[in-house]
């Protein structure tokens, strides 16, 4: 099981880079950077590629509708090139708030777009002339939709790898099934290991049954707030606001993927209350309403012995990459916590 982290949007970038270099020296194996509606992840990962030498660099995520499938393929090949084969393409649908509210394009058809985007990317990386006649994308563009001058092209450059790893952020059954069938990795946010089989077991089985042998085992990639402490209560409180934000404010009352997930975990009443409080502007109260059991299940906060037990469980259910988010206040404290985690895994 590898240890990675997810970079924050908040600090100055020179601080992010310096900290990442320190963590790489301490054994960090993967770095993920998202976009949402912040700065683009690609330019920052390109800079990190120049300042690091071993750590995997990943997007978490590039939204499908933020770029054409071919641009995603070119971007992944370019980042893999400047990092000398250390890039992973993390893809996801995002949500209507970002796709329609920031990018100004309709949200929907994520399943078909994801499958076709993966097919297009892998064709580009193999340097085959690009021909794709899908339901969502037609390349070259048919003559009746354009000038008729488009022709199949192949990537000019030779990629470092003809099969760059792809991971899919997915929560719904059909998208999880697709990840298990087609991608190297699956990224479920707010991962509850005790509930994995109950919530996603059948979808994972269906996808795995169709999975090509050359893809190997599915790499489960989880993000976990992390603190080594004998007094977990204040650190659990630090993890509550993000859960409240997603369960309460990421989406509408009628459509919120993360709230739905909490319901599937068995927290339907609590999820409804969190959403009511958050949407009424009572954000602190919404955070306080996040149940301890949910925070504990989706984090890595506690004594070294407790964390060792959680690591065994995560390994048992197939987690291959722990993207820990240290909650300590200072960089030296975060490094120390990471070194403790590293020793527990060793």
Tab-separated table of C-alpha atoms in Angstrom:
chain	number	residue	atom	x	y	z
A	1	UNK	CA	0.000	0.000	0.000
A	2	UNK	CA	1.459	3.341	-1.103
A	3	UNK	CA	1.165	6.688	0.666
A	4	UNK	CA	0.243	9.846	-1.195
A	5	UNK	CA	-1.377	13.164	-0.431
A	6	UNK	CA	-3.801	15.664	-1.922
A	7	UNK	CA	-2.483	19.212	-2.263
A	8	UNK	CA	-4.495	22.101	-0.898
A	9	UNK	CA	-5.628	25.141	-2.891
A	10	UNK	CA	-4.889	27.543	-0.053
A	11	UNK	CA	-1.130	27.983	0.564
A	12	UNK	CA	1.244	29.900	-1.657
A	13	UNK	CA	2.550	27.722	-4.449
A	14	UNK	CA	6.205	28.072	-3.457
A	15	UNK	CA	5.236	26.687	-0.044
A	16	UNK	CA	3.349	23.796	-1.663
A	17	UNK	CA	6.372	22.942	-3.788
A	18	UNK	CA	8.825	23.119	-0.887
A	19	UNK	CA	6.616	20.916	1.279
A	20	UNK	CA	6.132	18.409	-1.542
A	21	UNK	CA	9.892	18.108	-2.040
A	22	UNK	CA	10.307	17.453	1.693
A	23	UNK	CA	7.593	14.809	1.690
A	24	UNK	CA	9.110	13.129	-1.364
A	25	UNK	CA	12.435	12.919	0.481
A	26	UNK	CA	10.566	11.315	3.397
A	27	UNK	CA	9.080	8.644	1.119
A	28	UNK	CA	5.851	10.132	-0.235
A	29	UNK	CA	4.875	8.165	-3.334
A	30	UNK	CA	2.027	10.122	-4.947
A	31	UNK	CA	0.731	13.691	-5.164
A	32	UNK	CA	-2.772	14.563	-6.370
A	33	UNK	CA	-3.948	18.029	-7.342
A	34	UNK	CA	-7.529	18.964	-8.168
A	35	UNK	CA	-9.068	21.858	-10.059
A	36	UNK	CA	-12.726	22.444	-9.157
A	37	UNK	CA	-12.955	26.120	-10.181
A	38	UNK	CA	-9.493	27.090	-8.955
A	39	UNK	CA	-6.272	27.455	-10.961
A	40	UNK	CA	-5.754	24.691	-13.496
A	41	UNK	CA	-3.941	21.619	-12.168
A	42	UNK	CA	-1.888	21.040	-15.296
A	43	UNK	CA	0.438	24.051	-15.086
A	44	UNK	CA	1.143	23.387	-11.407
A	45	UNK	CA	1.836	19.677	-11.937
A	46	UNK	CA	4.185	20.577	-14.777
A	47	UNK	CA	6.180	22.738	-12.370
A	48	UNK	CA	6.128	19.996	-9.729
A	49	UNK	CA	7.448	17.572	-12.337
A	50	UNK	CA	10.560	19.742	-12.620
A	51	UNK	CA	11.047	19.993	-8.847
A	52	UNK	CA	10.519	16.307	-7.999
A	53	UNK	CA	12.087	13.110	-9.266
A	54	UNK	CA	10.221	10.041	-8.010
A	55	UNK	CA	6.744	10.906	-6.776
A	56	UNK	CA	3.710	10.102	-8.933
A	57	UNK	CA	1.821	13.188	-10.110
A	58	UNK	CA	-1.934	12.896	-10.576
A	59	UNK	CA	-4.969	15.007	-11.323
A	60	UNK	CA	-7.817	14.590	-8.923
A	61	UNK	CA	-9.774	15.370	-10.994
A	62	UNK	CA	-9.851	16.843	-14.465
A	63	UNK	CA	-13.554	17.179	-15.230
A	64	UNK	CA	-14.674	15.471	-18.428
A	65	UNK	CA	-16.476	18.542	-19.736
A	66	UNK	CA	-13.630	20.964	-19.034
A	67	UNK	CA	-11.668	19.773	-22.081
A	68	UNK	CA	-12.236	17.746	-25.233
A	69	UNK	CA	-11.237	14.072	-24.953
A	70	UNK	CA	-8.331	14.686	-27.327
A	71	UNK	CA	-7.101	17.610	-25.233
A	72	UNK	CA	-7.229	15.371	-22.157
A	73	UNK	CA	-5.144	12.805	-24.043
A	74	UNK	CA	-2.599	15.414	-25.174
A	75	UNK	CA	-2.413	16.893	-21.668
A	76	UNK	CA	-1.821	13.508	-20.061
A	77	UNK	CA	0.856	12.625	-22.609
A	78	UNK	CA	2.518	15.993	-22.054
A	79	UNK	CA	2.581	15.664	-18.259
A	80	UNK	CA	3.842	12.102	-18.556
A	81	UNK	CA	6.591	13.430	-20.837
A	82	UNK	CA	7.807	16.247	-18.571
A	83	UNK	CA	7.674	13.942	-15.509
A	84	UNK	CA	9.453	11.055	-17.287
A	85	UNK	CA	6.563	8.637	-16.906
A	86	UNK	CA	5.220	9.656	-13.476
A	87	UNK	CA	1.755	10.933	-14.376
A	88	UNK	CA	-1.698	9.462	-13.679
A	89	UNK	CA	-4.801	10.895	-15.320
A	90	UNK	CA	-7.557	11.247	-12.744
A	91	UNK	CA	-10.924	11.832	-14.427
A	92	UNK	CA	-14.408	12.496	-13.145
A	93	UNK	CA	-17.745	13.994	-14.025
A	94	UNK	CA	-17.572	16.772	-11.409
A	95	UNK	CA	-21.106	18.131	-10.930
A	96	UNK	CA	-23.616	20.526	-12.447
A	97	UNK	CA	-22.581	23.403	-10.183
A	98	UNK	CA	-19.089	23.445	-11.707
A	99	UNK	CA	-19.826	22.182	-15.223
A	100	UNK	CA	-22.831	24.398	-15.902
A	101	UNK	CA	-22.015	27.199	-13.471
A	102	UNK	CA	-18.328	27.665	-14.340
A	103	UNK	CA	-17.749	26.003	-17.719
A	104	UNK	CA	-21.143	26.834	-19.165
A	105	UNK	CA	-21.830	23.475	-20.788
A	106	UNK	CA	-24.659	21.020	-20.028
A	107	UNK	CA	-23.982	18.425	-17.344
A	108	UNK	CA	-24.950	14.854	-18.057
A	109	UNK	CA	-24.223	11.593	-19.868
A	110	UNK	CA	-21.175	11.046	-17.661
A	111	UNK	CA	-21.108	7.276	-18.151
A	112	UNK	CA	-20.941	7.384	-21.936
A	113	UNK	CA	-18.568	10.346	-21.995
A	114	UNK	CA	-16.192	8.610	-19.612
A	115	UNK	CA	-16.077	5.383	-21.590
A	116	UNK	CA	-15.542	7.182	-24.878
A	117	UNK	CA	-12.946	9.559	-23.421
A	118	UNK	CA	-10.888	6.617	-22.170
A	119	UNK	CA	-11.101	4.954	-25.581
A	120	UNK	CA	-10.012	8.165	-27.309
A	121	UNK	CA	-7.138	8.773	-24.900
A	122	UNK	CA	-5.724	5.292	-25.363
A	123	UNK	CA	-5.975	5.559	-29.146
A	124	UNK	CA	-4.062	8.844	-29.042
A	125	UNK	CA	-1.381	7.425	-26.728
A	126	UNK	CA	-0.876	4.450	-29.076
A	127	UNK	CA	-0.274	6.988	-31.868
A	128	UNK	CA	-2.979	5.482	-34.042
A	129	UNK	CA	-4.868	7.700	-36.500
A	130	UNK	CA	-7.790	8.919	-34.431
A	131	UNK	CA	-11.121	7.583	-35.634
A	132	UNK	CA	-13.950	7.492	-33.136
A	133	UNK	CA	-17.605	7.108	-33.977
A	134	UNK	CA	-19.320	7.231	-30.624
A	135	UNK	CA	-22.649	8.431	-29.369
A	136	UNK	CA	-21.116	11.446	-27.596
A	137	UNK	CA	-18.024	12.134	-29.702
A	138	UNK	CA	-17.348	11.756	-33.423
A	139	UNK	CA	-13.751	12.231	-34.568
A	140	UNK	CA	-13.053	13.376	-37.229
A	141	UNK	CA	-16.162	15.524	-37.185
A	142	UNK	CA	-18.652	14.272	-39.809
A	143	UNK	CA	-18.844	16.363	-42.964
A	144	UNK	CA	-22.439	17.362	-42.311
A	145	UNK	CA	-21.419	18.942	-38.995
A	146	UNK	CA	-18.447	20.961	-40.182
A	147	UNK	CA	-16.393	21.770	-43.246
A	148	UNK	CA	-15.801	18.165	-44.219
A	149	UNK	CA	-12.041	18.788	-44.200
A	150	UNK	CA	-11.248	16.903	-40.995
A	151	UNK	CA	-9.098	13.806	-41.355
A	152	UNK	CA	-7.803	11.178	-38.912
A	153	UNK	CA	-4.594	12.406	-37.279
A	154	UNK	CA	-2.169	10.766	-34.897
A	155	UNK	CA	-0.162	12.381	-32.138
A	156	UNK	CA	3.026	13.936	-33.505
A	157	UNK	CA	5.164	13.060	-30.492
A	158	UNK	CA	5.983	9.598	-29.214
A	159	UNK	CA	4.548	9.345	-25.674
A	160	UNK	CA	6.758	8.085	-22.876
A	161	UNK	CA	4.119	5.406	-22.255
A	162	UNK	CA	1.472	4.099	-24.609
A	163	UNK	CA	-0.829	3.323	-21.684
A	164	UNK	CA	-0.834	6.111	-19.116
A	165	UNK	CA	-2.694	5.052	-15.944
A	166	UNK	CA	-6.251	6.354	-15.613
A	167	UNK	CA	-8.252	6.590	-12.417
A	168	UNK	CA	-11.931	7.460	-12.199
A	169	UNK	CA	-13.626	9.296	-9.345
A	170	UNK	CA	-16.932	7.478	-8.996
A	171	UNK	CA	-19.691	6.877	-6.459
A	172	UNK	CA	-22.707	5.655	-8.442
A	173	UNK	CA	-23.035	1.967	-9.268
A	174	UNK	CA	-22.778	2.273	-13.044
A	175	UNK	CA	-19.741	4.549	-12.895
A	176	UNK	CA	-18.045	2.311	-10.310
A	177	UNK	CA	-18.716	-0.654	-12.575
A	178	UNK	CA	-17.128	1.254	-15.465
A	179	UNK	CA	-14.064	2.079	-13.366
A	180	UNK	CA	-13.636	-1.582	-12.432
A	181	UNK	CA	-13.952	-2.543	-16.096
A	182	UNK	CA	-11.814	0.068	-17.840
A	183	UNK	CA	-9.515	2.034	-15.502
A	184	UNK	CA	-6.368	1.308	-13.573
A	185	UNK	CA	-7.722	3.081	-10.494
A	186	UNK	CA	-10.965	3.907	-8.700
A	187	UNK	CA	-11.246	6.978	-6.452
A	188	UNK	CA	-14.260	6.909	-4.099
A	189	UNK	CA	-14.467	10.037	-1.947
A	190	UNK	CA	-15.419	9.596	1.744
A	191	UNK	CA	-14.515	5.912	1.583
A	192	UNK	CA	-16.060	3.772	4.354
A	193	UNK	CA	-14.191	0.440	4.236
A	194	UNK	CA	-16.706	-1.450	6.386
A	195	UNK	CA	-19.464	-0.506	3.920
A	196	UNK	CA	-17.579	-1.069	0.664
A	197	UNK	CA	-19.083	-4.431	-0.220
A	198	UNK	CA	-22.595	-3.475	0.829
A	199	UNK	CA	-22.582	-0.248	-1.178
A	200	UNK	CA	-20.415	-1.134	-4.198
A	201	UNK	CA	-19.768	-4.875	-4.059
A	202	UNK	CA	-22.089	-5.888	-6.879
A	203	UNK	CA	-20.967	-3.033	-9.141
A	204	UNK	CA	-17.317	-3.907	-8.578
A	205	UNK	CA	-18.005	-7.560	-9.334
A	206	UNK	CA	-19.796	-6.741	-12.584
A	207	UNK	CA	-16.998	-4.457	-13.726
A	208	UNK	CA	-14.235	-6.837	-12.711
A	209	UNK	CA	-15.889	-9.650	-14.683
A	210	UNK	CA	-15.414	-7.563	-17.873
A	211	UNK	CA	-11.975	-6.213	-16.959
A	212	UNK	CA	-9.173	-6.951	-19.471
A	213	UNK	CA	-6.363	-8.986	-17.971
A	214	UNK	CA	-3.674	-6.515	-19.059
A	215	UNK	CA	-5.075	-3.846	-16.703
A	216	UNK	CA	-4.154	-5.922	-13.656
A	217	UNK	CA	-5.914	-5.457	-10.337
A	218	UNK	CA	-8.010	-2.353	-9.728
A	219	UNK	CA	-6.119	0.157	-7.580
A	220	UNK	CA	-8.455	1.649	-4.964
A	221	UNK	CA	-7.368	5.202	-4.148
A	222	UNK	CA	-8.787	6.805	-1.012
A	223	UNK	CA	-8.436	10.247	0.551
A	224	UNK	CA	-8.319	10.363	4.348
A	225	UNK	CA	-7.881	13.213	6.849
A	226	UNK	CA	-4.993	12.058	9.020
A	227	UNK	CA	-3.682	12.708	12.526
A	228	UNK	CA	-1.711	10.599	15.003
A	229	UNK	CA	-3.076	11.482	18.428
A	230	UNK	CA	-4.109	10.053	21.790
A	231	UNK	CA	-6.952	12.598	21.899
A	232	UNK	CA	-8.852	12.310	18.610
A	233	UNK	CA	-11.828	14.523	19.485
A	234	UNK	CA	-10.403	17.919	18.398
A	235	UNK	CA	-8.951	16.416	15.237
A	236	UNK	CA	-12.222	14.742	14.325
A	237	UNK	CA	-13.791	18.180	14.664
A	238	UNK	CA	-11.329	19.477	12.061
A	239	UNK	CA	-12.516	16.829	9.621
A	240	UNK	CA	-16.226	17.601	10.045
A	241	UNK	CA	-16.500	20.826	7.983
A	242	UNK	CA	-15.505	19.177	4.707
A	243	UNK	CA	-18.056	16.419	5.205
A	244	UNK	CA	-20.682	19.037	6.029
A	245	UNK	CA	-19.782	21.042	2.930
A	246	UNK	CA	-20.156	18.067	0.606
A	247	UNK	CA	-23.192	16.480	2.252
A	248	UNK	CA	-24.894	19.829	2.684
A	249	UNK	CA	-23.778	22.125	-0.078
A	250	UNK	CA	-22.368	20.216	-3.033
A	251	UNK	CA	-25.473	20.030	-5.161
A	252	UNK	CA	-29.098	20.822	-4.491
A	253	UNK	CA	-31.610	19.391	-2.073
A	254	UNK	CA	-32.895	17.221	-4.921
A	255	UNK	CA	-29.499	16.128	-6.288
A	256	UNK	CA	-26.434	15.662	-4.082
A	257	UNK	CA	-24.223	12.634	-4.807
A	258	UNK	CA	-22.409	12.875	-1.465
A	259	UNK	CA	-25.584	13.152	0.572
A	260	UNK	CA	-26.880	10.096	-1.279
A	261	UNK	CA	-23.674	8.260	-0.342
A	262	UNK	CA	-24.115	9.053	3.360
A	263	UNK	CA	-27.653	7.685	3.099
A	264	UNK	CA	-26.318	4.480	1.561
A	265	UNK	CA	-23.885	4.246	4.467
A	266	UNK	CA	-26.852	4.270	6.845
A	267	UNK	CA	-26.854	7.937	7.880
A	268	UNK	CA	-30.021	9.084	6.105
A	269	UNK	CA	-31.512	11.076	8.985
A	270	UNK	CA	-28.190	12.703	9.806
A	271	UNK	CA	-27.533	13.533	6.150
A	272	UNK	CA	-30.922	15.215	5.833
A	273	UNK	CA	-30.287	17.297	8.964
A	274	UNK	CA	-26.798	18.313	7.794
A	275	UNK	CA	-28.234	19.423	4.469
A	276	UNK	CA	-31.062	21.376	6.086
A	277	UNK	CA	-28.633	23.227	8.340
A	278	UNK	CA	-26.096	23.907	5.613
A	279	UNK	CA	-28.611	25.163	3.053
A	280	UNK	CA	-30.092	27.484	5.680
A	281	UNK	CA	-26.663	29.057	6.194
A	282	UNK	CA	-25.920	27.365	9.522
A	283	UNK	CA	-22.567	25.945	8.466
A	284	UNK	CA	-21.052	25.511	11.929
A	285	UNK	CA	-24.155	23.701	13.119
A	286	UNK	CA	-24.071	21.500	10.021
A	287	UNK	CA	-20.476	20.512	10.793
A	288	UNK	CA	-21.369	19.768	14.408
A	289	UNK	CA	-24.193	17.508	13.174
A	290	UNK	CA	-21.829	15.208	11.261
A	291	UNK	CA	-21.885	11.991	13.321
A	292	UNK	CA	-18.700	10.728	14.952
A	293	UNK	CA	-19.111	7.292	13.363
A	294	UNK	CA	-19.052	8.786	9.867
A	295	UNK	CA	-16.016	10.962	10.575
A	296	UNK	CA	-14.079	8.069	12.102
A	297	UNK	CA	-14.958	5.691	9.273
A	298	UNK	CA	-13.790	8.101	6.557
A	299	UNK	CA	-10.603	9.339	8.245
A	300	UNK	CA	-7.380	8.064	9.757
A	301	UNK	CA	-7.362	9.815	13.131
A	302	UNK	CA	-6.288	8.233	16.394
A	303	UNK	CA	-3.428	6.551	18.209
A	304	UNK	CA	-0.701	4.683	16.359
A	305	UNK	CA	-2.292	1.411	17.411
A	306	UNK	CA	-5.724	2.436	16.164
A	307	UNK	CA	-4.276	3.635	12.863
A	308	UNK	CA	-2.416	0.337	12.430
A	309	UNK	CA	-5.748	-1.498	12.771
A	310	UNK	CA	-7.362	0.779	10.168
A	311	UNK	CA	-4.445	0.245	7.808
A	312	UNK	CA	-4.931	-3.515	8.040
A	313	UNK	CA	-8.604	-3.131	7.192
A	314	UNK	CA	-7.906	-0.803	4.264
A	315	UNK	CA	-5.300	-3.209	2.906
A	316	UNK	CA	-7.727	-6.108	3.350
A	317	UNK	CA	-10.427	-4.478	1.214
A	318	UNK	CA	-7.939	-3.696	-1.568
A	319	UNK	CA	-6.824	-0.102	-1.046
A	320	UNK	CA	-3.582	0.463	-2.948
A	321	UNK	CA	-3.015	4.182	-2.415
A	322	UNK	CA	-3.699	6.158	0.758
A	323	UNK	CA	-3.977	9.849	-0.046
A	324	UNK	CA	-3.611	11.187	3.475
A	325	UNK	CA	-4.276	14.823	4.332
A	326	UNK	CA	-2.302	15.612	7.510
A	327	UNK	CA	-4.266	17.829	9.891
A	328	UNK	CA	-1.312	18.956	12.031
A	329	UNK	CA	-0.714	22.692	12.317
A	330	UNK	CA	2.914	22.951	11.192
A	331	UNK	CA	4.963	21.457	8.394
A	332	UNK	CA	7.401	19.683	10.782
A	333	UNK	CA	4.453	18.155	12.638
A	334	UNK	CA	2.915	16.963	9.382
A	335	UNK	CA	6.232	15.420	8.333
A	336	UNK	CA	6.521	13.664	11.691
A	337	UNK	CA	2.996	12.263	11.367
A	338	UNK	CA	3.809	11.048	7.875
A	339	UNK	CA	6.962	9.301	9.106
A	340	UNK	CA	4.893	7.560	11.804
A	341	UNK	CA	2.455	6.380	9.135
A	342	UNK	CA	5.333	5.190	6.981
A	343	UNK	CA	6.718	3.152	9.886
A	344	UNK	CA	3.317	1.578	10.540
A	345	UNK	CA	3.117	0.426	6.944
A	346	UNK	CA	6.673	-0.881	6.923
